[in-house]
Each structure stands twice: as structure tokens, then as C-alpha cells.
Amino acid sequence: METGTVVGLVIGIIVVLILIRTVFLGFIVVKEREAVIIERFGSYHDTFMAGVHWKIPYVDRTKPYRYQYFVTKPGTEYTVLEKGTTDRIKVTNEVIDFPSTSVITRDNASVLLDCILSYQITNPKQMIYSCNNLPLLLSKILQAFVRNMAAQLSIDQIIEESATLNAASGLMNEEVSKWGVKILFVKVQKVIAPGLDDVLGKQKDAQLRNAKIVIDARSHKQTAVIESEGQRDSMIRKQEGSTQEQISQARGRATSIINIATAEARSVKEIARALQKEGTNPVRYLLSLKYLDTMRAILNNPNTEVKYLPMETATVQIMKELGLNTFYTPNQIF
């Protein structure tokens, strides 16, 4: 075989091998729940999901995905740096155990919260072109939301109701949904409170002081109410007693007046009966008695001035129109 033929044959074999290798280099096998971003001449071209795909060698290339973030090493309290570069984007549920986050509670207590976060990439293209180093970005957002929520809670609420902080997942979804990422849950694994005994002791003292103030206030209020009710009842009883006394006095006076009037009526009847037997007018007799009583009252009054008149003026005092005489002669009878 001639030398030229051998050289041509070798070159042909080399070209065929290069073509075969180039064709094989274009094949990409993507596993289930993974995604590969393909760029052509530096621009987005396609997204390869699970299956066998082919790209044009030396024209199309995979988009690299870089990450770097700190995590807590499982079973320890140590923090390690996770970093790497890959062209395979996992669309499975990912869980990251971030380092403990220091927060300040509403009652100014310093607390360390050990949180884990679960997320899922729902749109690989949107994620890889919207943010760089997604885990680190999620850790910073988680810290911001957890600190903001913890500042609204007391240390007791954080310890006893740590599930309240889990609501951060819903708030974070509003922020990361534009990156093609979904937050599945946020869980607080552990609450570490340095100097917790001092904080709880101060809270307990404050609660006891507040309770004492409330009890004293209620006691004073009840005492004031009882005293006012006693004064009110006493006033009511005094008023009732005074009313009853006035009623009794009025009844006594009325009874006395009735008795006096009854006695006078009986006396008048007896006098009238006796005078009628003698032929004397009882009316004139009674009027004379009333006249004498009235004169006695007038004369007994210290403001009354008495003047004596001669007998010649006696006739002037006679008032026959009324049937009465101020003075009367011995020969004049009723």
C-alpha cells in the first residue's frame, strides 16, 4: 500500500473520530428533578429538563450555577462554608440549616434562633438570571424577616409559641416568588437565650408588681363601693325613720285634733241642751265664750296696750248687731 494512501486513510479515521467525539459531546443526559440552562453565543437558548438532549458543540454551552453560603454542620454547633459550581439546577425540595440568628425581643432580651429553611426552584431560567448565589440570598432574607418578627414578640412568646415565627415563610414567598423560587417552610429548631434566668426573673418580678398593683386597686375600689353603699343605706334608713316619725307625729296631731274637736262637740251639745232647758240662746253664749278667750289672748300679748275707760263709755262698746257687749250691766243677762 502506498504511503499517500496510508496517510489519507489515517487522516480520514482521525476526522471520523473527531466527528464522532463532537457528536457525542453534544449529547446531554439530564436526571429526574434537574434542569440545565443552555446558552447559544452567550444568550439564553433553551432549558433541558429530565431526559436525553443534544446541543450544538462549541456553539451551545451550559450556564454554570455558582453558590457559596454558611451552614451548621449536622450534629454539631460548627459553621462550615458550602461552595461550588454546577450546571445542574435541582428542582427538588431543598433544606438548608443556616447558622443561629441573633435577635432582640420586644422586652430587650438577646436570643439565638436556630432556623432551617426549605425551598424549591420552580423556574430555573428565572432563578439563574435573576439572582446570584441563591442560598446566601435566602439566608440574608430569612435573618431580616426573623429579626423583624422576633422584635414584636416577648421572650416567653418566642419560647412557648415558636410556631409564630414559622409564618415568615409566607412573608418571604412574596419576595422570592419573582426569582422563580418558592419557600416551603421555615422552622425554628432551637431557641438559645443566654442569661434566660435573669430575664425570666425580671419578668416574674414585674408581673408580681403589676399583679399587686391591680389587687390593691381592686381592694380600694371594693372598699370604696362598700363604704358608699353603707352610707347610702344609712341615709335611706335615716330618711325612712324621719319620714315615719313625721307620719306618726302627723297622725298623733290629727288624732289629738279629732279628739279635741269631738270633746268640744260633746261639750257644746251638753251646754246647748242645758241652756235650751233654761230658755237661753246657746249661740250667744258660745260666742261670748269665744269673745272672752280672744280678749284674754289679746291682753296676755306683751305688745298689747291696755287703757281703762270710764263707765260712761260702756254704752259705746255695746254692739247689738252682733249680739255681743264688751261691757254689760248687772241687770243684763244672756
mmCIF file of N, CA and C in Angstrom, residues 120-128 179-181:
data_model
loop_
_atom_site.group_PDB
_atom_site.id
_atom_site.type_symbol
_atom_site.label_atom_id
_atom_site.label_comp_id
_atom_site.label_asym_id
_atom_site.label_seq_id
_atom_site.Cartn_x
_atom_site.Cartn_y
_atom_site.Cartn_z
ATOM 1 N N GLN A 120 -37.881 25.514 47.033
ATOM 2 C CA GLN A 120 -37.912 24.773 45.769
ATOM 3 C C GLN A 120 -37.797 25.769 44.624
ATOM 4 N N ILE A 121 -36.941 25.418 43.644
ATOM 5 C CA ILE A 121 -36.797 26.252 42.452
ATOM 6 C C ILE A 121 -37.886 25.848 41.469
ATOM 7 N N THR A 122 -38.810 26.744 41.202
ATOM 8 C CA THR A 122 -39.935 26.446 40.307
ATOM 9 C C THR A 122 -39.674 26.899 38.873
ATOM 10 N N ASN A 123 -38.778 27.852 38.682
ATOM 11 C CA ASN A 123 -38.456 28.344 37.344
ATOM 12 C C ASN A 123 -36.943 28.518 37.257
ATOM 13 N N PRO A 124 -36.215 27.495 36.760
ATOM 14 C CA PRO A 124 -34.745 27.568 36.727
ATOM 15 C C PRO A 124 -34.216 28.755 35.936
ATOM 16 N N LYS A 125 -34.828 29.048 34.799
ATOM 17 C CA LYS A 125 -34.352 30.159 33.978
ATOM 18 C C LYS A 125 -34.480 31.480 34.734
ATOM 19 N N GLN A 126 -35.647 31.715 35.329
ATOM 20 C CA GLN A 126 -35.865 32.956 36.062
ATOM 21 C C GLN A 126 -34.931 33.066 37.262
ATOM 22 N N MET A 127 -34.678 31.941 37.932
ATOM 23 C CA MET A 127 -33.808 31.956 39.098
ATOM 24 C C MET A 127 -32.375 32.296 38.721
ATOM 25 N N ILE A 128 -31.832 31.625 37.705
ATOM 26 C CA ILE A 128 -30.412 31.763 37.394
ATOM 27 C C ILE A 128 -30.081 33.117 36.780
ATOM 28 N N TRP A 179 -38.200 35.497 41.741
ATOM 29 C CA TRP A 179 -36.951 34.845 41.331
ATOM 30 C C TRP A 179 -37.185 33.413 40.858
ATOM 31 N N GLY A 180 -38.436 32.994 40.779
ATOM 32 C CA GLY A 180 -38.717 31.617 40.397
ATOM 33 C C GLY A 180 -38.441 30.635 41.515
ATOM 34 N N VAL A 181 -38.571 31.089 42.766
ATOM 35 C CA VAL A 181 -38.293 30.261 43.939
ATOM 36 C C VAL A 181 -39.525 30.276 44.841
#
